[in-house]
Amino acid sequence: MGDELFQAMAQSVIDGEVEEAQRLAREALEQGIDPLEAINKGFVVGVNYVGDQYAAGEMFLPDLVLAGEAMKAAVGVLEPELARRGTEREMLGTVVIGTIEGDIHDIGKTLVATMLSTAGFKVYDLGVDVPVPTFVEKAREVGADIVGVSALLTTTMVKQRDVVEALDDAGLRPRVKVIVGGAPVTQGWADEIGADGYSEDAIGAVALAKRLVGAE
Amino acid sequence: MVRRIKSISDPRISLNILSPEDVQRIHTATLDIIESVGVRFPSHKALDIWEAHGATVDRDTMVVKAPGHLIEEALKKAPPVYTLAARDPEQDLPLDGNHVYVGTDGCGVQVIDLETGELRRSRLQDVAEIARVADYVEEIAFHWTPVSAQDCPPHTRSLHEIRVIWENSTKHVQTESIYSEEEARAAVEMAAVIAGGKEELRKRPVLSIMQCTTPPLGQDGGSLEAALVAAEAGLPVGFMTMTSCASTAPATLAGNLVVGNAEVISALALIQLAHPGAPVFYAAAQTAMDLRTGGYTGGGPEDFLFGGATNVLADFYNVPLSMGSFATGAKEPNWQAGVDNSLSTLMACISMSDMLLGVGLLHGSRIWSYEQMLMDCEIFDIVYHMMKGIVVNDETLALDVIRAVGPGGNFLAQKHTKKHMRELWVPQFMDRRPYSEWEKKRDGPRDWAREKARKILATHEPEPLDPKVSAELKRIIASLEK
Ligand code: B1M
């Protein structure tokens, strides 16, 4: 009974039940259900529901984050089978993100990373206090479409410019787009340093990233 | 001309927020966490100190696990009472548990321009001008670096900032924008110039340093090393936790207190292990994450409760407290700013937090507003008057006067009234005019606060800093800029 299983999958994401989502993913594999179908008809439906409820003010950020975790866990279970069938899940794009060197503010950057990942981007989160060359190396290594640089200090924000320039020097731009954000950052600053986009919050960052990869 | 400082003392109202058993449970839970989970100290210098005192140190993760008795014994070495010295000794601030002092908020990134009203990036001149206004205002007892001097080089910015504050004010300076060893060394050197030598500085610390912890359960390496340098020189050092329910701490308030407490007392213990008897303070600005945006709220019932509760913890450890109050999330001086800043300040004052930070910033400590600064001072003034409570004695019961006036009549012409009327509060900015007058002018508190700030800036001349001292400060900074 695929439909009931799909519903349970969606529900496990809505409830943010990581183990339950994994169990259902394994069950789908045992039943020989196409893993891509399990994702699209099951888990993604849950993610979308939570997204809508969040937008309506009925659900909150922890709901969203837990839903993302459950989704990620389920996909983790399904991945080997996806790879075996050669039906990799289509991602919107690849993002390398981190908080710039000298800066340890974590929460905003992590929120943006989580939202991007939930929205369907492949995200590499480099953490905090990330040196400029690390952004460039990782972007090259994973073939990033977007490099996201978070900075919350006026003293570290100046290094966002260095990332833009280093990606230029490495010949990765303009193919790789740079997006910036964080408390002291403004659209004016983003323009000044030649970044490709700025967003004041995580929701805006998702819309921005989608626009930059032509997904919207 | 010495400008008086208004501080709360001899409070007549009190708060019952955490019972002794509650505090003991929070303390026990905190020691459990420090011992079993540990706190991250990403500095080899700090790890060496911990290791030398028998704590368990993991060099890879930089997590320190310290037994409870080590923390407790270290904290016992912290002096319970000391003084924040000012350029002008008449403005010294004894942190003796019987005073509440207010400072400016700090590290704003934008300023609402006093002349044009336009929102723009902060610069060095703003730091100087805000310091000048703060020097004048009696509700402000000491300075934080109010906004960042973004027109100065990042690695010496914090030093230019304290230099211009000293040039514009005789009050104590506390910096929260120095978080590297190199800057801390230069700052100590500068403070010694102001105090008249290294030994004088130890006796009269004209500078104190506030660092942030890194929730959950972490410290910042640069901050630790800067704090160690400052403590060695005898400057008072504090660590502030900004644990946020649901993001960097449990969603529950007690759990938040435990996480933040573990960060602060482990940092203070480290300082005591390195420099026994060094003056330290507890600092906190806990909050609850905004459930919709993840944002730092800077207001709301949770913040107000933390404001009331934290001094109970600091008292338990017998060290002064610097408490985050004001700090509204409002975008402009409005209803939200009034509610946030009044309630947070009231709660922190009732529990006699030693230092309150601070006046003037909007939008979660990001936008400086002179209007907000002065209206915040008026909020403090209201609380100041409330804290005097209701005095009951023969004179205040005033039976003779009541008899003299009798039923009907009024008290306007009584000597007793004239004698006591100045104890009643008179606002600077509250609008108590007749409606018709308001209707004609349509102005109000913000306009009057702005006018007052302009007037202070145009007329107030702070006691100048000796040009030789000033030149010496500049030389120290320049030596780092080569
Ligand atoms: C790639 O594309 C994008 C796109 C959008 C992006 C993006 C990237 N990154 C962020 N966004 C955007 O989307 C996110 C989600 O909506 C948003 O992210 P935010 O991070 O803005 O929002 C989060 C969801 C919630 N917001 C936050 O978490 C930040 C809140 C405030 C209050 C803040 C906090 C909490 C902290 N701090 Co700090 N802190 C402040 C902040 C003031 C403020 N109101 O912003 C700020 C940023 N801090 C400041 C300072 C000075 C400092 N802090 C420090 C430390 C800390 C804590 C560790 C205590 C803590 C962070 C805890 C943690 N684990 O992350 C120190 C820094 C040490 C260092 N080397 O980094 C220290 C230097 C203090 C000290 N003396 O130690 C100020 C910077 C001012 C300046 N002039 O530069 C500050 C404005 C507060 C202030 N006025 O003092 C958007 O900005």
mmCIF file of C-alpha atoms in Angstrom, chain B residues 118-464:
data_model
loop_
_atom_site.group_PDB
_atom_site.id
_atom_site.type_symbol
_atom_site.label_atom_id
_atom_site.label_comp_id
_atom_site.label_asym_id
_atom_site.label_seq_id
_atom_site.Cartn_x
_atom_site.Cartn_y
_atom_site.Cartn_z
ATOM 1 C CA GLU B 118 19.441 59.663 7.845
ATOM 2 C CA LEU B 119 20.607 56.113 8.691
ATOM 3 C CA ARG B 120 24.284 55.708 7.880
ATOM 4 C CA ARG B 121 27.390 53.649 8.677
ATOM 5 C CA SER B 122 29.051 54.463 12.018
ATOM 6 C CA ARG B 123 32.445 56.223 12.177
ATOM 7 C CA LEU B 124 35.042 57.469 14.663
ATOM 8 C CA GLN B 125 33.491 60.907 14.962
ATOM 9 C CA ASP B 126 30.284 59.264 16.192
ATOM 10 C CA VAL B 127 32.195 57.503 18.971
ATOM 11 C CA ALA B 128 33.644 60.841 20.056
ATOM 12 C CA GLU B 129 30.336 62.696 19.920
ATOM 13 C CA ILE B 130 28.362 60.023 21.726
ATOM 14 C CA ALA B 131 31.035 59.969 24.433
ATOM 15 C CA ARG B 132 30.687 63.734 24.802
ATOM 16 C CA VAL B 133 26.932 63.508 25.291
ATOM 17 C CA ALA B 134 27.376 60.579 27.704
ATOM 18 C CA ASP B 135 29.921 62.598 29.637
ATOM 19 C CA TYR B 136 27.269 65.235 30.231
ATOM 20 C CA VAL B 137 24.313 63.022 31.117
ATOM 21 C CA GLU B 138 24.207 62.135 34.804
ATOM 22 C CA GLU B 139 22.337 58.854 34.341
ATOM 23 C CA ILE B 140 25.322 57.491 32.417
ATOM 24 C CA ALA B 141 28.050 56.298 34.750
ATOM 25 C CA PHE B 142 30.486 54.735 32.308
ATOM 26 C CA HIS B 143 31.083 54.106 28.627
ATOM 27 C CA TRP B 144 31.049 51.154 26.344
ATOM 28 C CA THR B 145 32.347 51.720 22.825
ATOM 29 C CA PRO B 146 28.908 52.768 21.572
ATOM 30 C CA VAL B 147 29.386 52.220 17.822
ATOM 31 C CA SER B 148 32.212 50.941 15.649
ATOM 32 C CA ALA B 149 34.666 53.333 14.020
ATOM 33 C CA GLN B 150 34.364 51.788 10.573
ATOM 34 C CA ASP B 151 36.572 54.472 9.063
ATOM 35 C CA CYS B 152 39.561 53.140 11.055
ATOM 36 C CA PRO B 153 41.668 50.069 10.164
ATOM 37 C CA PRO B 154 40.036 46.903 11.553
ATOM 38 C CA HIS B 155 43.049 45.806 13.628
ATOM 39 C CA THR B 156 43.418 49.092 15.537
ATOM 40 C CA ARG B 157 39.800 50.258 15.414
ATOM 41 C CA SER B 158 39.075 49.333 19.026
ATOM 42 C CA LEU B 159 42.044 51.421 20.174
ATOM 43 C CA HIS B 160 41.010 54.535 18.283
ATOM 44 C CA GLU B 161 37.608 54.075 19.840
ATOM 45 C CA ILE B 162 38.803 54.112 23.450
ATOM 46 C CA ARG B 163 41.182 56.960 22.692
ATOM 47 C CA VAL B 164 38.424 59.281 21.539
ATOM 48 C CA ILE B 165 36.191 58.283 24.449
ATOM 49 C CA TRP B 166 38.924 59.318 26.876
ATOM 50 C CA GLU B 167 39.417 62.516 24.917
ATOM 51 C CA ASN B 168 35.748 63.343 25.344
ATOM 52 C CA SER B 169 34.917 62.176 28.818
ATOM 53 C CA THR B 170 36.247 61.803 32.334
ATOM 54 C CA LYS B 171 34.073 58.751 33.112
ATOM 55 C CA HIS B 172 35.171 55.115 33.329
ATOM 56 C CA VAL B 173 35.624 53.310 30.019
ATOM 57 C CA GLN B 174 34.703 49.678 29.526
ATOM 58 C CA THR B 175 35.483 48.181 26.149
ATOM 59 C CA GLU B 176 33.715 45.251 24.583
ATOM 60 C CA SER B 177 35.453 45.540 21.220
ATOM 61 C CA ILE B 178 38.943 44.283 22.096
ATOM 62 C CA TYR B 179 39.283 40.574 21.445
ATOM 63 C CA SER B 180 42.884 39.925 20.456
ATOM 64 C CA GLU B 181 46.001 39.751 22.570
ATOM 65 C CA GLU B 182 47.790 42.413 20.540
ATOM 66 C CA GLU B 183 44.997 44.960 20.920
ATOM 67 C CA ALA B 184 44.669 44.141 24.609
ATOM 68 C CA ARG B 185 48.382 44.815 25.172
ATOM 69 C CA ALA B 186 48.109 48.169 23.444
ATOM 70 C CA ALA B 187 44.951 49.015 25.395
ATOM 71 C CA VAL B 188 46.698 48.248 28.686
ATOM 72 C CA GLU B 189 49.566 50.493 27.633
ATOM 73 C CA MET B 190 47.131 53.267 26.777
ATOM 74 C CA ALA B 191 45.261 52.871 30.060
ATOM 75 C CA ALA B 192 48.570 53.059 31.927
ATOM 76 C CA VAL B 193 49.282 56.382 30.242
ATOM 77 C CA ILE B 194 45.916 57.702 31.444
ATOM 78 C CA ALA B 195 46.384 56.325 34.971
ATOM 79 C CA GLY B 196 49.989 57.509 35.217
ATOM 80 C CA GLY B 197 51.865 54.220 35.106
ATOM 81 C CA LYS B 198 51.389 50.452 35.320
ATOM 82 C CA GLU B 199 51.245 50.360 39.131
ATOM 83 C CA GLU B 200 48.825 53.293 39.268
ATOM 84 C CA LEU B 201 46.652 51.497 36.734
ATOM 85 C CA ARG B 202 46.489 48.448 38.970
ATOM 86 C CA LYS B 203 45.232 50.682 41.778
ATOM 87 C CA ARG B 204 42.999 52.771 39.562
ATOM 88 C CA PRO B 205 41.797 50.751 36.594
ATOM 89 C CA VAL B 206 40.421 53.440 34.285
ATOM 90 C CA LEU B 207 39.631 50.738 31.760
ATOM 91 C CA SER B 208 37.777 47.459 32.115
ATOM 92 C CA ILE B 209 37.214 44.759 29.529
ATOM 93 C CA MET B 210 34.134 42.758 28.653
ATOM 94 C CA GLN B 211 34.343 39.600 26.550
ATOM 95 C CA CYS B 212 31.657 37.373 25.102
ATOM 96 C CA THR B 213 31.457 33.657 25.660
ATOM 97 C CA THR B 214 30.492 31.513 22.665
ATOM 98 C CA PRO B 215 27.293 29.658 23.427
ATOM 99 C CA PRO B 216 26.630 26.856 23.706
ATOM 100 C CA LEU B 217 29.451 25.881 26.076
ATOM 101 C CA GLY B 218 32.310 27.632 24.333
ATOM 102 C CA GLN B 219 34.706 30.554 24.537
ATOM 103 C CA ASP B 220 36.435 32.593 21.858
ATOM 104 C CA GLY B 221 40.215 32.169 21.686
ATOM 105 C CA GLY B 222 41.040 35.800 20.971
ATOM 106 C CA SER B 223 38.720 36.966 23.749
ATOM 107 C CA LEU B 224 40.343 34.615 26.269
ATOM 108 C CA GLU B 225 43.834 35.777 25.405
ATOM 109 C CA ALA B 226 42.833 39.436 25.522
ATOM 110 C CA ALA B 227 41.186 38.874 28.900
ATOM 111 C CA LEU B 228 44.297 37.179 30.297
ATOM 112 C CA VAL B 229 46.431 40.153 29.267
ATOM 113 C CA ALA B 230 43.997 42.598 30.859
ATOM 114 C CA ALA B 231 43.689 40.586 34.080
ATOM 115 C CA GLU B 232 47.455 40.398 34.401
ATOM 116 C CA ALA B 233 47.569 44.196 34.324
ATOM 117 C CA GLY B 234 44.855 44.414 36.976
ATOM 118 C CA LEU B 235 42.052 45.575 34.702
ATOM 119 C CA PRO B 236 38.611 44.245 35.678
ATOM 120 C CA VAL B 237 37.525 41.566 33.227
ATOM 121 C CA GLY B 238 34.040 40.212 32.597
ATOM 122 C CA PHE B 239 32.562 37.461 30.476
ATOM 123 C CA MET B 240 29.108 37.828 28.999
ATOM 124 C CA THR B 241 26.917 34.966 27.916
ATOM 125 C CA MET B 242 24.204 35.579 25.339
ATOM 126 C CA THR B 243 22.576 32.162 25.458
ATOM 127 C CA SER B 244 19.350 32.128 23.513
ATOM 128 C CA CYS B 245 16.509 29.711 24.341
ATOM 129 C CA ALA B 246 15.896 27.242 21.491
ATOM 130 C CA SER B 247 19.015 28.124 19.484
ATOM 131 C CA THR B 248 22.130 28.228 21.661
ATOM 132 C CA ALA B 249 20.470 26.918 24.827
ATOM 133 C CA PRO B 250 17.562 24.684 25.782
ATOM 134 C CA ALA B 251 14.114 26.154 25.189
ATOM 135 C CA THR B 252 13.518 26.148 28.937
ATOM 136 C CA LEU B 253 14.685 29.116 30.997
ATOM 137 C CA ALA B 254 16.409 27.101 33.730
ATOM 138 C CA GLY B 255 18.349 25.137 31.113
ATOM 139 C CA ASN B 256 19.395 28.393 29.491
ATOM 140 C CA LEU B 257 20.713 29.658 32.839
ATOM 141 C CA VAL B 258 22.759 26.474 33.291
ATOM 142 C CA VAL B 259 24.446 26.707 29.881
ATOM 143 C CA GLY B 260 25.246 30.396 30.261
ATOM 144 C CA ASN B 261 26.392 29.949 33.843
ATOM 145 C CA ALA B 262 28.773 27.169 32.801
ATOM 146 C CA GLU B 263 30.342 29.462 30.204
ATOM 147 C CA VAL B 264 30.710 32.450 32.525
ATOM 148 C CA ILE B 265 31.960 30.746 35.662
ATOM 149 C CA SER B 266 34.408 28.546 33.761
ATOM 150 C CA ALA B 267 35.882 31.659 32.136
ATOM 151 C CA LEU B 268 36.052 33.534 35.449
ATOM 152 C CA ALA B 269 37.669 30.471 37.058
ATOM 153 C CA LEU B 270 40.313 30.426 34.337
ATOM 154 C CA ILE B 271 41.178 34.056 35.061
ATOM 155 C CA GLN B 272 41.457 33.281 38.790
ATOM 156 C CA LEU B 273 43.685 30.276 38.120
ATOM 157 C CA ALA B 274 45.988 32.429 36.008
ATOM 158 C CA HIS B 275 45.858 35.575 38.137
ATOM 159 C CA PRO B 276 44.446 34.840 41.590
ATOM 160 C CA GLY B 277 42.549 37.764 43.049
ATOM 161 C CA ALA B 278 42.150 39.599 39.740
ATOM 162 C CA PRO B 279 38.952 41.667 39.640
ATOM 163 C CA VAL B 280 36.348 39.904 37.499
ATOM 164 C CA PHE B 281 32.643 40.275 36.839
ATOM 165 C CA TYR B 282 29.796 38.129 35.668
ATOM 166 C CA ALA B 283 28.058 39.438 32.539
ATOM 167 C CA ALA B 284 24.936 38.241 30.809
ATOM 168 C CA ALA B 285 22.345 39.071 28.210
ATOM 169 C CA GLN B 286 20.413 35.861 27.849
ATOM 170 C CA THR B 287 17.354 35.833 25.648
ATOM 171 C CA ALA B 288 14.939 33.601 23.783
ATOM 172 C CA MET B 289 15.215 33.074 20.053
ATOM 173 C CA ASP B 290 12.403 34.591 18.028
ATOM 174 C CA LEU B 291 10.517 31.466 16.982
ATOM 175 C CA ARG B 292 9.634 32.880 13.581
ATOM 176 C CA THR B 293 12.929 34.328 12.377
ATOM 177 C CA GLY B 294 15.554 32.820 14.667
ATOM 178 C CA GLY B 295 16.491 36.380 15.518
ATOM 179 C CA TYR B 296 17.954 37.665 18.742
ATOM 180 C CA THR B 297 14.945 39.345 20.378
ATOM 181 C CA GLY B 298 16.383 41.808 22.892
ATOM 182 C CA GLY B 299 13.082 41.898 24.753
ATOM 183 C CA GLY B 300 10.116 39.858 25.895
ATOM 184 C CA PRO B 301 9.184 38.183 29.181
ATOM 185 C CA GLU B 302 12.093 35.738 29.070
ATOM 186 C CA ASP B 303 14.662 38.518 28.819
ATOM 187 C CA PHE B 304 13.027 40.370 31.682
ATOM 188 C CA LEU B 305 13.114 37.280 33.888
ATOM 189 C CA PHE B 306 16.771 36.675 33.046
ATOM 190 C CA GLY B 307 17.408 40.309 33.924
ATOM 191 C CA GLY B 308 15.954 39.731 37.364
ATOM 192 C CA ALA B 309 17.478 36.300 37.953
ATOM 193 C CA THR B 310 21.078 36.708 36.924
ATOM 194 C CA ASN B 311 22.160 38.923 39.792
ATOM 195 C CA VAL B 312 21.023 36.215 42.174
ATOM 196 C CA LEU B 313 23.584 33.952 40.495
ATOM 197 C CA ALA B 314 26.303 36.608 40.500
ATOM 198 C CA ASP B 315 25.644 37.227 44.200
ATOM 199 C CA PHE B 316 25.947 33.508 44.846
ATOM 200 C CA TYR B 317 29.434 33.634 43.309
ATOM 201 C CA ASN B 318 30.098 36.908 45.121
ATOM 202 C CA VAL B 319 31.182 38.868 42.031
ATOM 203 C CA PRO B 320 29.650 41.984 40.449
ATOM 204 C CA LEU B 321 27.239 41.616 37.536
ATOM 205 C CA SER B 322 26.984 43.478 34.278
ATOM 206 C CA MET B 323 23.487 42.849 32.939
ATOM 207 C CA GLY B 324 22.151 43.434 29.459
ATOM 208 C CA SER B 325 19.053 45.597 29.671
ATOM 209 C CA PHE B 326 17.546 48.197 27.278
ATOM 210 C CA ALA B 327 18.727 46.543 23.969
ATOM 211 C CA THR B 328 15.317 46.626 22.331
ATOM 212 C CA GLY B 329 14.657 44.967 18.988
ATOM 213 C CA ALA B 330 12.574 47.968 17.881
ATOM 214 C CA LYS B 331 13.606 49.678 14.643
ATOM 215 C CA GLU B 332 12.936 53.178 15.931
ATOM 216 C CA PRO B 333 12.213 54.798 19.288
ATOM 217 C CA ASN B 334 8.617 53.641 19.704
ATOM 218 C CA TRP B 335 6.145 51.706 21.862
ATOM 219 C CA GLN B 336 8.152 48.497 21.585
ATOM 220 C CA ALA B 337 11.357 50.245 22.619
ATOM 221 C CA GLY B 338 9.583 51.767 25.610
ATOM 222 C CA VAL B 339 8.106 48.456 26.763
ATOM 223 C CA ASP B 340 11.296 46.438 26.212
ATOM 224 C CA ASN B 341 13.648 48.894 27.816
ATOM 225 C CA SER B 342 11.437 49.756 30.774
ATOM 226 C CA LEU B 343 10.724 46.204 31.827
ATOM 227 C CA SER B 344 14.237 44.883 31.275
ATOM 228 C CA THR B 345 15.717 47.783 33.222
ATOM 229 C CA LEU B 346 13.207 47.560 36.040
ATOM 230 C CA MET B 347 13.888 43.856 36.555
ATOM 231 C CA ALA B 348 17.664 44.208 36.417
ATOM 232 C CA CYS B 349 17.549 47.146 38.838
ATOM 233 C CA ILE B 350 15.265 45.511 41.391
ATOM 234 C CA SER B 351 17.789 42.719 41.763
ATOM 235 C CA MET B 352 20.587 45.337 42.040
ATOM 236 C CA SER B 353 22.675 44.329 39.043
ATOM 237 C CA ASP B 354 25.855 46.376 39.399
ATOM 238 C CA MET B 355 26.167 47.523 35.793
ATOM 239 C CA LEU B 356 23.471 47.863 33.140
ATOM 240 C CA LEU B 357 24.286 47.843 29.425
ATOM 241 C CA GLY B 358 23.153 49.916 27.916
ATOM 242 C CA VAL B 359 21.363 52.937 26.539
ATOM 243 C CA GLY B 360 21.023 54.094 22.959
ATOM 244 C CA LEU B 361 20.900 51.182 20.540
ATOM 245 C CA LEU B 362 17.923 49.963 18.522
ATOM 246 C CA HIS B 363 17.330 46.919 16.314
ATOM 247 C CA GLY B 364 18.999 44.395 18.625
ATOM 248 C CA SER B 365 22.078 46.535 19.417
ATOM 249 C CA ARG B 366 22.734 47.600 15.857
ATOM 250 C CA ILE B 367 21.422 51.152 15.295
ATOM 251 C CA TRP B 368 22.488 54.114 17.432
ATOM 252 C CA SER B 369 19.868 56.738 18.214
ATOM 253 C CA TYR B 370 20.585 59.797 20.366
ATOM 254 C CA GLU B 371 16.859 60.107 20.948
ATOM 255 C CA GLN B 372 16.686 56.571 22.283
ATOM 256 C CA MET B 373 19.791 57.209 24.375
ATOM 257 C CA LEU B 374 18.234 60.103 26.253
ATOM 258 C CA MET B 375 14.810 58.503 26.524
ATOM 259 C CA ASP B 376 16.498 55.371 27.927
ATOM 260 C CA CYS B 377 18.098 57.611 30.525
ATOM 261 C CA GLU B 378 14.644 58.828 31.454
ATOM 262 C CA ILE B 379 13.523 55.203 31.848
ATOM 263 C CA PHE B 380 16.406 54.662 34.242
ATOM 264 C CA ASP B 381 15.431 57.833 36.070
ATOM 265 C CA ILE B 382 11.901 56.496 36.572
ATOM 266 C CA VAL B 383 13.262 53.226 37.955
ATOM 267 C CA TYR B 384 15.731 55.184 40.102
ATOM 268 C CA HIS B 385 12.813 56.956 41.716
ATOM 269 C CA MET B 386 10.805 53.751 42.120
ATOM 270 C CA MET B 387 13.706 52.065 43.871
ATOM 271 C CA LYS B 388 13.463 54.614 46.658
ATOM 272 C CA GLY B 389 10.217 52.880 47.558
ATOM 273 C CA ILE B 390 7.703 54.245 50.020
ATOM 274 C CA VAL B 391 9.173 55.596 53.203
ATOM 275 C CA VAL B 392 6.848 55.382 56.203
ATOM 276 C CA ASN B 393 7.630 57.569 59.245
ATOM 277 C CA ASP B 394 6.136 60.493 61.136
ATOM 278 C CA GLU B 395 7.329 63.015 58.602
ATOM 279 C CA THR B 396 6.022 61.084 55.605
ATOM 280 C CA LEU B 397 2.746 60.071 57.229
ATOM 281 C CA ALA B 398 2.251 63.847 57.580
ATOM 282 C CA LEU B 399 -0.577 63.653 60.086
ATOM 283 C CA ASP B 400 -0.194 67.295 61.151
ATOM 284 C CA VAL B 401 -0.559 68.459 57.592
ATOM 285 C CA ILE B 402 -3.549 66.224 56.965
ATOM 286 C CA ARG B 403 -5.156 67.628 60.140
ATOM 287 C CA ALA B 404 -4.395 71.183 59.080
ATOM 288 C CA VAL B 405 -6.026 70.797 55.685
ATOM 289 C CA GLY B 406 -8.930 68.637 56.812
ATOM 290 C CA PRO B 407 -11.756 67.456 54.542
ATOM 291 C CA GLY B 408 -11.934 69.442 51.293
ATOM 292 C CA GLY B 409 -9.197 72.046 50.883
ATOM 293 C CA ASN B 410 -5.865 71.248 49.273
ATOM 294 C CA PHE B 411 -2.209 70.785 50.080
ATOM 295 C CA LEU B 412 -0.724 73.275 47.666
ATOM 296 C CA ALA B 413 0.011 75.970 50.205
ATOM 297 C CA GLN B 414 1.478 73.704 52.877
ATOM 298 C CA LYS B 415 5.108 74.129 53.902
ATOM 299 C CA HIS B 416 5.317 70.354 54.071
ATOM 300 C CA THR B 417 4.410 70.260 50.386
ATOM 301 C CA LYS B 418 7.088 72.731 49.443
ATOM 302 C CA LYS B 419 9.568 70.817 51.548
ATOM 303 C CA HIS B 420 8.876 67.478 49.898
ATOM 304 C CA MET B 421 7.662 68.329 46.407
ATOM 305 C CA ARG B 422 11.078 67.954 44.848
ATOM 306 C CA GLU B 423 11.080 64.318 45.867
ATOM 307 C CA LEU B 424 8.297 63.866 43.317
ATOM 308 C CA TRP B 425 9.430 62.921 39.873
ATOM 309 C CA VAL B 426 9.559 65.520 37.126
ATOM 310 C CA PRO B 427 9.920 64.167 33.592
ATOM 311 C CA GLN B 428 12.115 65.625 30.903
ATOM 312 C CA PHE B 429 10.441 63.932 27.982
ATOM 313 C CA MET B 430 7.012 62.623 29.007
ATOM 314 C CA ASP B 431 4.253 64.600 27.347
ATOM 315 C CA ARG B 432 1.977 65.901 30.097
ATOM 316 C CA ARG B 433 0.841 69.079 28.319
ATOM 317 C CA PRO B 434 -2.753 70.064 27.622
ATOM 318 C CA TYR B 435 -4.143 68.431 24.496
ATOM 319 C CA SER B 436 -4.581 71.759 22.733
ATOM 320 C CA GLU B 437 -0.933 72.595 23.100
ATOM 321 C CA TRP B 438 0.096 69.242 21.683
ATOM 322 C CA GLU B 439 -2.363 69.731 18.837
ATOM 323 C CA LYS B 440 -0.766 73.035 17.913
ATOM 324 C CA LYS B 441 2.809 71.737 17.899
ATOM 325 C CA ARG B 442 2.412 68.016 17.272
ATOM 326 C CA ASP B 443 5.834 67.378 18.723
ATOM 327 C CA GLY B 444 6.806 65.018 21.507
ATOM 328 C CA PRO B 445 9.454 63.063 23.439
ATOM 329 C CA ARG B 446 11.576 62.179 20.416
ATOM 330 C CA ASP B 447 11.788 65.781 19.301
ATOM 331 C CA TRP B 448 12.708 67.001 22.769
ATOM 332 C CA ALA B 449 15.311 64.272 23.215
ATOM 333 C CA ARG B 450 16.843 65.155 19.851
ATOM 334 C CA GLU B 451 16.916 68.838 20.762
ATOM 335 C CA LYS B 452 18.586 68.067 24.054
ATOM 336 C CA ALA B 453 21.265 65.932 22.378
ATOM 337 C CA ARG B 454 21.964 68.711 19.875
ATOM 338 C CA LYS B 455 22.223 71.229 22.646
ATOM 339 C CA ILE B 456 24.626 69.110 24.687
ATOM 340 C CA LEU B 457 26.822 68.568 21.645
ATOM 341 C CA ALA B 458 26.841 72.252 20.858
ATOM 342 C CA THR B 459 27.600 73.422 24.382
ATOM 343 C CA HIS B 460 29.170 70.744 26.572
ATOM 344 C CA GLU B 461 32.909 70.966 26.859
ATOM 345 C CA PRO B 462 34.312 67.962 28.656
ATOM 346 C CA GLU B 463 37.389 68.268 30.827
ATOM 347 C CA PRO B 464 40.078 68.043 28.129
#
